[in-house]
Amino acid sequence: MADPVCDDAGDWKLPLLDAPSDGGDTTPAGGDFVTWGTDVNVRAQPRLDATVVGVLRGPTPVTVTCQTRGDMVDTAGHRNDAWSYVPALGGYVSNIFIDHPASWLPGVETC
């Protein structure tokens, strides 16, 4: 179960994203991404002390409408203060748990 303070679901190894063999872009179109990890908290605001409005039990497809800066999240040797808003989940997911190599997601507007 994820730690309610740091959202660190364990000693995770971040997924490796390989560039396509044709050298194309790895960014999904339209703000569609997949999360990684288990028991990842979805929060009402981009803060670690915000109400948990949902929990992602495993990798989950999500559509991100915007992203913003919030509390710093540390996990698996990485730090990031970017959070993505996912309307279908009614809250924010730390970008640490979005399976993309960039900490600030390309093509996604600022909230």
GROMACS .gro file of C-alpha atoms in nm:
model
  111
    1MET     CA    1   0.000   0.000   0.000
    2ALA     CA    2   0.126   0.350  -0.081
    3ASP     CA    3   0.256   0.563   0.202
    4PRO     CA    4  -0.009   0.833   0.263
    5VAL     CA    5   0.259   1.102   0.303
    6CYS     CA    6   0.501   1.045   0.018
    7ASP     CA    7   0.291   0.831  -0.220
    8ASP     CA    8   0.590   0.600  -0.255
    9ALA     CA    9   0.437   0.264  -0.332
   10GLY     CA   10   0.760   0.082  -0.261
   11ASP     CA   11   1.114   0.052  -0.388
   12TRP     CA   12   1.007   0.091  -0.751
   13LYS     CA   13   1.227   0.081  -1.054
   14LEU     CA   14   1.103   0.334  -1.305
   15PRO     CA   15   0.992   0.181  -1.635
   16LEU     CA   16   1.221   0.214  -1.931
   17LEU     CA   17   1.075   0.381  -2.234
   18ASP     CA   18   1.253   0.300  -2.556
   19ALA     CA   19   1.228   0.529  -2.855
   20PRO     CA   20   1.054   0.369  -3.148
   21SER     CA   21   1.291   0.205  -3.394
   22ASP     CA   22   1.181   0.456  -3.660
   23GLY     CA   23   1.302   0.744  -3.437
   24GLY     CA   24   0.946   0.876  -3.393
   25ASP     CA   25   0.801   1.051  -3.091
   26THR     CA   26   0.699   0.843  -2.786
   27THR     CA   27   0.438   1.100  -2.671
   28PRO     CA   28   0.082   0.968  -2.682
   29ALA     CA   29  -0.161   1.189  -2.873
   30GLY     CA   30  -0.426   1.396  -2.695
   31GLY     CA   31  -0.290   1.375  -2.341
   32ASP     CA   32  -0.342   0.999  -2.317
   33PHE     CA   33  -0.088   0.828  -2.094
   34VAL     CA   34  -0.052   0.522  -1.870
   35THR     CA   35   0.040   0.529  -1.503
   36TRP     CA   36   0.283   0.287  -1.343
   37GLY     CA   37   0.312   0.150  -0.989
   38THR     CA   38   0.050   0.010  -0.757
   39ASP     CA   39  -0.168   0.179  -0.497
   40VAL     CA   40  -0.096   0.526  -0.638
   41ASN     CA   41  -0.305   0.797  -0.472
   42VAL     CA   42  -0.524   1.033  -0.674
   43ARG     CA   43  -0.560   1.358  -0.477
   44ALA     CA   44  -0.814   1.641  -0.479
   45GLN     CA   45  -0.532   1.897  -0.510
   46PRO     CA   46  -0.164   1.868  -0.615
   47ARG     CA   47  -0.054   1.836  -0.253
   48LEU     CA   48   0.051   1.539  -0.043
   49ASP     CA   49  -0.184   1.646   0.237
   50ALA     CA   50  -0.487   1.678   0.003
   51THR     CA   51  -0.778   1.438   0.030
   52VAL     CA   52  -0.728   1.107  -0.149
   53VAL     CA   53  -1.016   1.076  -0.398
   54GLY     CA   54  -0.907   0.746  -0.549
   55VAL     CA   55  -0.633   0.485  -0.562
   56LEU     CA   56  -0.488   0.331  -0.878
   57ARG     CA   57  -0.429  -0.037  -0.803
   58GLY     CA   58  -0.197  -0.086  -1.101
   59PRO     CA   59  -0.102   0.060  -1.437
   60THR     CA   60  -0.400   0.263  -1.557
   61PRO     CA   61  -0.473   0.445  -1.885
   62VAL     CA   62  -0.548   0.813  -1.811
   63THR     CA   63  -0.634   1.124  -2.010
   64VAL     CA   64  -0.456   1.428  -1.869
   65THR     CA   65  -0.619   1.766  -1.939
   66CYS     CA   66  -0.361   1.989  -1.770
   67GLN     CA   67  -0.065   1.988  -1.532
   68THR     CA   68   0.059   2.217  -1.258
   69ARG     CA   69   0.329   2.252  -0.995
   70GLY     CA   70   0.253   2.123  -0.647
   71ASP     CA   71   0.421   1.935  -0.364
   72MET     CA   72   0.750   1.763  -0.438
   73VAL     CA   73   0.722   1.384  -0.465
   74ASP     CA   74   1.026   1.157  -0.416
   75THR     CA   75   1.035   0.796  -0.529
   76ALA     CA   76   1.282   0.550  -0.679
   77GLY     CA   77   1.559   0.812  -0.670
   78HIS     CA   78   1.355   1.070  -0.864
   79ARG     CA   79   1.203   1.403  -0.753
   80ASN     CA   80   0.925   1.592  -0.927
   81ASP     CA   81   0.677   1.865  -0.832
   82ALA     CA   82   0.460   1.832  -1.145
   83TRP     CA   83   0.107   1.695  -1.108
   84SER     CA   84  -0.145   1.600  -1.380
   85TYR     CA   85  -0.519   1.660  -1.356
   86VAL     CA   86  -0.725   1.360  -1.467
   87PRO     CA   87  -1.094   1.457  -1.483
   88ALA     CA   88  -1.216   1.097  -1.511
   89LEU     CA   89  -1.054   1.028  -1.172
   90GLY     CA   90  -1.163   1.359  -1.019
   91GLY     CA   91  -0.815   1.461  -0.910
   92TYR     CA   92  -0.442   1.488  -0.955
   93VAL     CA   93  -0.172   1.224  -1.001
   94SER     CA   94   0.193   1.307  -0.946
   95ASN     CA   95   0.376   1.306  -1.280
   96ILE     CA   96   0.627   1.071  -1.115
   97PHE     CA   97   0.365   0.799  -1.170
   98ILE     CA   98   0.294   0.888  -1.534
   99ASP     CA   99   0.487   0.649  -1.758
  100HIS     CA  100   0.672   0.910  -1.964
  101PRO     CA  101   1.043   1.005  -1.955
  102ALA     CA  102   0.974   1.380  -1.919
  103SER     CA  103   0.888   1.521  -1.576
  104TRP     CA  104   0.675   1.793  -1.743
  105LEU     CA  105   0.451   1.620  -1.998
  106PRO     CA  106   0.488   1.751  -2.353
  107GLY     CA  107   0.176   1.877  -2.526
  108VAL     CA  108  -0.021   1.910  -2.200
  109GLU     CA  109  -0.134   2.261  -2.099
  110THR     CA  110  -0.068   2.423  -1.762
  111CYS     CA  111  -0.373   2.425  -1.530
   0.00000   0.00000   0.00000
